[in-house]
PDB file of C-alpha atoms in Angstrom:
ATOM      1  CA  MET C  12      99.065 169.056  -3.316  1.00 67.00           C
ATOM      2  CA  ARG C  13      96.435 169.673  -5.810  1.00 78.00           C
ATOM      3  CA  ILE C  14      95.636 172.998  -7.651  1.00 81.00           C
ATOM      4  CA  ASN C  15      92.363 173.501  -9.390  1.00 89.00           C
ATOM      5  CA  VAL C  16      93.028 175.768 -12.322  1.00 90.00           C
ATOM      6  CA  LEU C  17      89.706 177.853 -14.220  1.00 88.00           C
ATOM      7  CA  THR C  18      89.387 179.830 -17.330  1.00 89.00           C
ATOM      8  CA  PHE C  19      87.439 182.567 -18.132  1.00 83.00           C
ATOM      9  CA  ASN C  20      87.182 184.611 -21.175  1.00 85.00           C
ATOM     10  CA  GLY C  21      90.753 182.429 -22.081  1.00 88.00           C
ATOM     11  CA  ILE C  22      92.513 183.637 -19.203  1.00 89.00           C
ATOM     12  CA  PRO C  23      93.744 180.727 -16.807  1.00 92.00           C
ATOM     13  CA  TYR C  24      93.189 180.883 -13.021  1.00 93.00           C
ATOM     14  CA  ILE C  25      94.597 179.404 -10.189  1.00 93.00           C
ATOM     15  CA  LEU C  26      91.295 178.480  -7.849  1.00 94.00           C
ATOM     16  CA  LYS C  27      92.399 179.547  -4.291  1.00 94.00           C
ATOM     17  CA  ARG C  28      89.292 179.210  -1.951  1.00 93.00           C
ATOM     18  CA  LYS C  29      85.324 178.870  -2.719  1.00 94.00           C
ATOM     19  CA  ASP C  30      82.827 180.223  -0.273  1.00 94.00           C
ATOM     20  CA  TRP C  31      79.354 180.365   0.307  1.00 94.00           C
ATOM     21  CA  PHE C  32      77.925 183.661  -1.061  1.00 93.00           C
ATOM     22  CA  GLY C  33      75.683 183.963   2.281  1.00 91.00           C
ATOM     23  CA  LYS C  34      78.937 184.219   4.474  1.00 91.00           C
ATOM     24  CA  PHE C  35      79.368 187.368   3.299  1.00 92.00           C
ATOM     25  CA  VAL C  36      75.906 188.701   3.982  1.00 91.00           C
ATOM     26  CA  ASP C  37      75.001 191.279   7.088  1.00 88.00           C
ATOM     27  CA  ASN C  38      72.397 188.830   8.733  1.00 86.00           C
ATOM     28  CA  LEU C  39      70.555 192.275  10.583  1.00 88.00           C
ATOM     29  CA  THR C  40      70.448 194.213   6.961  1.00 90.00           C
ATOM     30  CA  GLY C  41      70.677 191.975   4.061  1.00 86.00           C
ATOM     31  CA  GLN C  42      73.542 194.032   2.490  1.00 90.00           C
ATOM     32  CA  THR C  43      76.479 192.188   0.770  1.00 89.00           C
ATOM     33  CA  ARG C  44      80.288 193.189   3.051  1.00 91.00           C
ATOM     34  CA  ASN C  45      82.042 194.339   0.216  1.00 91.00           C
ATOM     35  CA  GLU C  46      84.074 194.801   3.043  1.00 93.00           C
ATOM     36  CA  LEU C  47      84.758 191.253   4.243  1.00 93.00           C
ATOM     37  CA  ILE C  48      85.193 190.231   0.431  1.00 93.00           C
ATOM     38  CA  GLU C  49      88.143 192.579  -0.356  1.00 94.00           C
ATOM     39  CA  LEU C  50      89.695 191.234   3.243  1.00 94.00           C
ATOM     40  CA  TRP C  51      89.153 187.852   1.875  1.00 94.00           C
ATOM     41  CA  LYS C  52      90.482 188.494  -1.643  1.00 95.00           C
ATOM     42  CA  GLU C  53      94.271 190.815  -0.284  1.00 95.00           C
ATOM     43  CA  TYR C  54      94.126 187.890   2.254  1.00 95.00           C
ATOM     44  CA  THR C  55      93.954 184.889  -0.787  1.00 94.00           C
ATOM     45  CA  GLU C  56      96.232 187.159  -3.156  1.00 94.00           C
ATOM     46  CA  SER C  57      93.973 187.238  -5.360  1.00 95.00           C
ATOM     47  CA  ASP C  58      93.188 188.959  -8.561  1.00 92.00           C
ATOM     48  CA  GLN C  59      89.521 188.037  -9.495  1.00 92.00           C
ATOM     49  CA  ILE C  60      86.577 187.274  -8.020  1.00 93.00           C
ATOM     50  CA  TYR C  61      83.800 185.353  -9.693  1.00 92.00           C
ATOM     51  CA  GLN C  62      80.559 184.870  -8.764  1.00 91.00           C
ATOM     52  CA  GLU C  63      78.052 181.680 -10.020  1.00 91.00           C
ATOM     53  CA  GLY C  64      74.933 181.587  -7.987  1.00 93.00           C
ATOM     54  CA  GLU C  65      75.714 181.557  -4.094  1.00 93.00           C
ATOM     55  CA  THR C  66      79.744 180.376  -4.572  1.00 94.00           C
ATOM     56  CA  LEU C  67      82.119 182.955  -4.623  1.00 95.00           C
ATOM     57  CA  PHE C  68      85.292 181.924  -6.328  1.00 94.00           C
ATOM     58  CA  PHE C  69      88.864 183.805  -5.091  1.00 96.00           C
ATOM     59  CA  LEU C  70      90.920 183.682  -8.530  1.00 95.00           C
ATOM     60  CA  GLN C  71      95.113 184.634  -8.976  1.00 94.00           C
ATOM     61  CA  GLU C  72      95.554 185.030 -12.773  1.00 93.00           C
ATOM     62  CA  ILE C  73      98.638 182.743 -14.237  1.00 91.00           C
ATOM     63  CA  LYS C  74     101.465 185.080 -15.547  1.00 85.00           C
ATOM     64  CA  GLU C  75     102.929 184.110 -18.335  1.00 79.00           C
ATOM     65  CA  THR C  76     106.789 183.538 -17.565  1.00 73.00           C
ATOM     66  CA  GLU C  77     109.147 186.426 -18.865  1.00 70.00           C
ATOM     67  CA  TRP C  78     112.547 185.235 -20.218  1.00 68.00           C
ATOM     68  CA  GLU C  79     114.770 186.703 -21.952  1.00 73.00           C
ATOM     69  CA  GLU C  80     117.050 184.963 -24.355  1.00 76.00           C
ATOM     70  CA  ILE C  81     120.960 184.460 -23.904  1.00 78.00           C
ATOM     71  CA  ILE C  82     123.377 184.485 -26.494  1.00 73.00           C
TER      72      ILE C  82
END
């Protein structure tokens, strides 16, 4: 399995999903369906959503591992 890693502002993220923005626009009103975006964010366990042009990126931050030295 290939994992895509993107970095924004020095923070590494795993790309969980990439979708066309038009999928989240109501055909009748032309308004963005933010509730649907939030559902996808929760479903993909993403921390951030980044939009570039017509593409939405659902991203999960890569956290540094916390560890304690054992003496």
